[in-house]
Amino acid sequence: MTTMPTTTDPDLMPLTAPGEAATPRPRLAVPPAQRTPVRRPADDVTGAASSLSSPSPSSPSSPPCGSSPHEARMHGFLPERPPVRSMIGTWTRLDAMAHAAAAAPGREAAIALVERAHCASELAALRQRVSRLSPRNAEAAAMRVAVIAVSCGWNGLDPQAPAARQVADEAFLDLWAAVAHRIDHDQFVALPTLALRNWAPERKPRKHIPIDQLARTEALVPIVRWAPEGQPLSRLDRLMLAATRLEAHGIWLFRLAETLAGRAPDDSSTPTALRRLVRVQHALRAQLRSEAAELAAAPTTPQQRAVLGALAEQGALEPPVLQAADAVLGVGGRRPGDGRRQHLRRHLPASHRAWLSAMDRHCAPVRTLAHRGGPDAAVYREAQESLIALRRTYTSLVQAAAHPSTATPLPTAA
């Protein structure tokens, strides 16, 4: 796929204000995105004239999850490389167990699978090999453990808590805790792991395609399907893939977040960046709506709806890209206290949480526009309202997956 020429649209020109080079900005804990000309995307997520900006194929890869949280998130919170499609060696047993648990007709059947693996000493054998996993394979194992945990209804458990031993299989809890220690992430049984680590391109892509463009332009298939093999993808499968594509289409939102970090509210480039943010969020909303028809037509089961309900109850269904927008705009602050925001973020890796916390601090000057008047404040409030509408559209998609017969109709795109 070729990159389109640099745009000449004045509203899409770089955000460097006149005279900014003569007055250096203070150093930030999170550096702003590089001031490069914005390029038109090769794929139009809105299906209309407006389109999102996308990074050049030559953009450097994002740092691994364990690297410094102060580096620019070149590809958002997507994995650095496509997730591991299949595991090898002893780990094929975990692969098979995850596939079987996801397709199980109910929690009892999924729990029985885990108990049989315990009796066959398979879980103990896996536990002994966790420390030998490479970081990428450890993340692949975490996705499969997360699938098994939610299939069994154990996603709300702390695997190291004594009370959990009375509810769940002890050998599985030991494996779960070992994997959590290996990836340095205790609460990974949530949407970011279940969606962003559970997809693969349907066909082998060209090697030079960046991860966000790959997830945006290629046909995706789930690695662990919630529907049995040979049957159409389920609503839960399609919701997870929609969350992955949402993250890929929202890549420019992370660049805009870093652009706004440290900007003064009266900086001449601030309203331009906010207008771009509105356009990105409108396009993300259109992207979600484009997934709605296929999701509503897909089959579902009571087990899949129970999985969605359990994740929602734990606050484990918030897409990372929406959390990034919230860190900039402070919409979460409209809800009681800061506890809910941290509750949602606990499911992200530590480096991602640190990046969001840095954005909370460095975008605070821009958020003072909420208490001002004038055209710049109006643009800021429009950005807030567009994020609220985007989150409502995502919530409607979740409701359609969990309760298809009584789902709230998707709101009309603005």
Coordinates of N, CA, C and O in Angstrom, one line a residue, residues 89-152:
G89 N 5.7 -26.7 21.4 CA 6.1 -27.5 22.6 C 5.1 -27.8 23.6 O 3.9 -28.1 23.2
T90 N 5.4 -27.8 24.8 CA 4.5 -28.1 25.9 C 3.3 -27.1 25.9 O 2.2 -27.4 26.3
W91 N 3.5 -25.9 25.4 CA 2.5 -24.9 25.4 C 1.4 -25.1 24.4 O 0.4 -24.4 24.4
T92 N 1.5 -26.1 23.6 CA 0.3 -26.5 22.7 C -0.8 -26.9 23.6 O -2.0 -26.8 23.2
R93 N -0.6 -27.5 24.8 CA -1.6 -27.9 25.7 C -2.4 -26.7 26.1 O -3.7 -26.7 26.2
L94 N -1.8 -25.6 26.5 CA -2.5 -24.4 26.9 C -3.3 -23.8 25.7 O -4.4 -23.4 25.8
D95 N -2.7 -23.9 24.5 CA -3.4 -23.5 23.3 C -4.7 -24.2 23.1 O -5.8 -23.7 22.9
A96 N -4.6 -25.5 23.2 CA -5.8 -26.4 23.0 C -6.8 -26.1 24.1 O -8.0 -26.1 23.9
M97 N -6.3 -26.0 25.4 CA -7.3 -25.7 26.5 C -8.0 -24.4 26.3 O -9.2 -24.3 26.6
A98 N -7.3 -23.4 25.8 CA -8.0 -22.1 25.6 C -9.0 -22.2 24.5 O -10.1 -21.7 24.6
H99 N -8.7 -22.9 23.4 CA -9.7 -23.0 22.3 C -10.9 -23.8 22.8 O -12.0 -23.4 22.5
A100 N -10.7 -24.8 23.6 CA -11.8 -25.7 24.1 C -12.6 -24.9 25.1 O -13.9 -25.0 25.1
A101 N -12.0 -24.1 26.0 CA -12.7 -23.4 27.0 C -13.6 -22.3 26.3 O -14.7 -22.0 26.8
A102 N -13.0 -21.6 25.3 CA -13.8 -20.5 24.7 C -15.0 -21.1 24.0 O -16.1 -20.4 23.9
A103 N -14.9 -22.3 23.4 CA -16.1 -22.9 22.7 C -16.9 -23.7 23.6 O -17.9 -24.3 23.1
A104 N -16.6 -23.8 24.9 CA -17.4 -24.6 25.8 C -18.9 -24.1 26.0 O -19.1 -22.9 25.9
P105 N -19.8 -25.0 26.1 CA -21.2 -24.5 26.2 C -21.5 -23.8 27.5 O -22.6 -23.1 27.6
G106 N -20.7 -23.9 28.5 CA -21.0 -23.2 29.8 C -19.8 -23.2 30.7 O -18.8 -23.9 30.4
R107 N -19.9 -22.6 31.8 CA -18.8 -22.5 32.8 C -18.4 -23.9 33.3 O -17.3 -24.2 33.5
E108 N -19.4 -24.7 33.6 CA -19.2 -26.0 34.1 C -18.3 -26.8 33.2 O -17.3 -27.5 33.6
A109 N -18.6 -26.8 31.9 CA -17.8 -27.5 30.9 C -16.3 -27.0 30.9 O -15.4 -27.7 30.7
A110 N -16.2 -25.6 30.9 CA -14.9 -25.0 30.9 C -14.1 -25.4 32.2 O -12.9 -25.7 32.1
I111 N -14.7 -25.4 33.3 CA -14.1 -25.8 34.6 C -13.6 -27.3 34.5 O -12.5 -27.6 35.0
A112 N -14.5 -28.1 33.9 CA -14.1 -29.5 33.8 C -12.8 -29.7 33.0 O -12.0 -30.6 33.3
L113 N -12.7 -28.9 31.9 CA -11.4 -29.0 31.1 C -10.2 -28.7 32.0 O -9.2 -29.3 31.9
V114 N -10.3 -27.6 32.8 CA -9.2 -27.2 33.7 C -8.9 -28.3 34.7 O -7.7 -28.7 34.9
E115 N -9.9 -28.9 35.2 CA -9.7 -30.0 36.2 C -9.1 -31.2 35.6 O -8.2 -31.8 36.2
R116 N -9.5 -31.5 34.4 CA -8.8 -32.7 33.7 C -7.3 -32.4 33.5 O -6.5 -33.3 33.6
A117 N -7.0 -31.2 33.1 CA -5.6 -30.8 32.8 C -4.8 -30.8 34.1 O -3.7 -31.2 34.1
H118 N -5.5 -30.5 35.2 CA -4.8 -30.6 36.6 C -4.5 -32.0 36.9 O -3.4 -32.4 37.3
C119 N -5.5 -32.9 36.7 CA -5.3 -34.3 37.0 C -4.2 -34.9 36.2 O -3.5 -35.9 36.6
A120 N -4.1 -34.5 35.0 CA -3.0 -35.0 34.1 C -1.7 -34.3 34.3 O -0.7 -34.6 33.5
S121 N -1.6 -33.5 35.3 CA -0.3 -32.7 35.6 C 0.1 -31.8 34.5 O 1.3 -31.4 34.5
E122 N -0.8 -31.4 33.6 CA -0.4 -30.5 32.5 C -0.2 -29.1 33.0 O 0.7 -28.4 32.5
L123 N -1.0 -28.7 33.9 CA -0.9 -27.3 34.5 C 0.4 -27.1 35.2 O 1.1 -26.1 35.1
A124 N 0.8 -28.2 36.0 CA 2.1 -28.1 36.7 C 3.2 -28.0 35.8 O 4.2 -27.3 36.0
A125 N 3.2 -28.8 34.7 CA 4.2 -28.8 33.7 C 4.4 -27.4 33.0 O 5.5 -26.9 32.8
L126 N 3.3 -26.8 32.8 CA 3.3 -25.4 32.2 C 3.8 -24.4 33.2 O 4.6 -23.6 32.8
R127 N 3.4 -24.6 34.4 CA 3.9 -23.6 35.5 C 5.4 -23.7 35.6 O 6.0 -22.6 35.8
Q128 N 6.0 -24.8 35.4 CA 7.5 -24.9 35.6 C 8.2 -24.3 34.4 O 9.4 -24.0 34.5
R129 N 7.5 -24.1 33.3 CA 8.2 -23.5 32.1 C 7.9 -22.1 31.8 O 8.4 -21.5 30.9
V130 N 7.2 -21.4 32.7 CA 6.8 -20.0 32.5 C 8.0 -19.1 32.4 O 8.1 -18.2 31.6
S131 N 9.0 -19.3 33.3 CA 10.2 -18.5 33.3 C 11.0 -18.5 32.0 O 11.8 -17.7 31.8
R132 N 10.8 -19.6 31.3 CA 11.6 -19.7 30.0 C 11.0 -19.0 28.8 O 11.6 -19.0 27.8
L133 N 9.7 -18.5 29.0 CA 9.1 -17.9 27.9 C 9.7 -16.6 27.5 O 10.1 -15.8 28.4
S134 N 9.8 -16.3 26.2 CA 10.2 -15.0 25.7 C 9.1 -14.0 26.1 O 8.0 -14.4 26.3
P135 N 9.4 -12.7 26.1 CA 8.4 -11.7 26.4 C 7.1 -11.9 25.5 O 6.0 -11.8 25.9
R136 N 7.4 -12.1 24.2 CA 6.3 -12.2 23.3 C 5.4 -13.4 23.5 O 4.2 -13.4 23.5
N137 N 6.1 -14.5 23.8 CA 5.4 -15.7 24.1 C 4.7 -15.7 25.4 O 3.6 -16.3 25.6
A138 N 5.3 -15.0 26.4 CA 4.6 -14.8 27.7 C 3.3 -14.0 27.5 O 2.3 -14.4 28.1
E139 N 3.3 -13.0 26.6 CA 2.1 -12.3 26.4 C 1.0 -13.2 25.7 O -0.2 -13.1 25.9
A140 N 1.5 -14.1 24.8 CA 0.6 -15.0 24.1 C 0.0 -16.0 25.1 O -1.2 -16.3 25.1
A141 N 0.8 -16.4 26.1 CA 0.3 -17.3 27.1 C -0.7 -16.6 28.0 O -1.7 -17.1 28.4
A142 N -0.4 -15.3 28.3 CA -1.4 -14.5 29.1 C -2.7 -14.4 28.4 O -3.8 -14.5 29.1
M143 N -2.8 -14.2 27.1 CA -4.0 -14.1 26.4 C -4.8 -15.4 26.6 O -6.0 -15.4 26.9
R144 N -4.1 -16.5 26.5 CA -4.8 -17.8 26.6 C -5.3 -18.1 28.0 O -6.4 -18.7 28.3
V145 N -4.5 -17.7 29.0 CA -4.9 -17.9 30.4 C -6.1 -17.0 30.7 O -7.1 -17.4 31.4
A146 N -6.1 -15.8 30.1 CA -7.3 -14.9 30.3 C -8.5 -15.5 29.7 O -9.6 -15.4 30.3
V147 N -8.4 -16.1 28.5 CA -9.6 -16.7 27.9 C -10.1 -17.8 28.8 O -11.4 -17.9 29.0
I148 N -9.3 -18.7 29.3 CA -9.7 -19.7 30.2 C -10.3 -19.2 31.5 O -11.4 -19.7 31.9
A149 N -9.7 -18.1 32.1 CA -10.2 -17.6 33.3 C -11.7 -17.0 33.1 O -12.5 -17.3 34.0
V150 N -11.9 -16.3 32.1 CA -13.2 -15.7 31.9 C -14.2 -16.8 31.5 O -15.4 -16.7 31.8
S151 N -13.8 -17.8 30.8 CA -14.7 -18.9 30.4 C -15.2 -19.7 31.6 O -16.3 -20.1 31.7
C152 N -14.3 -19.8 32.6 CA -14.7 -20.4 33.9 C -15.4 -19.5 34.9 O -15.8 -20.0 36.0

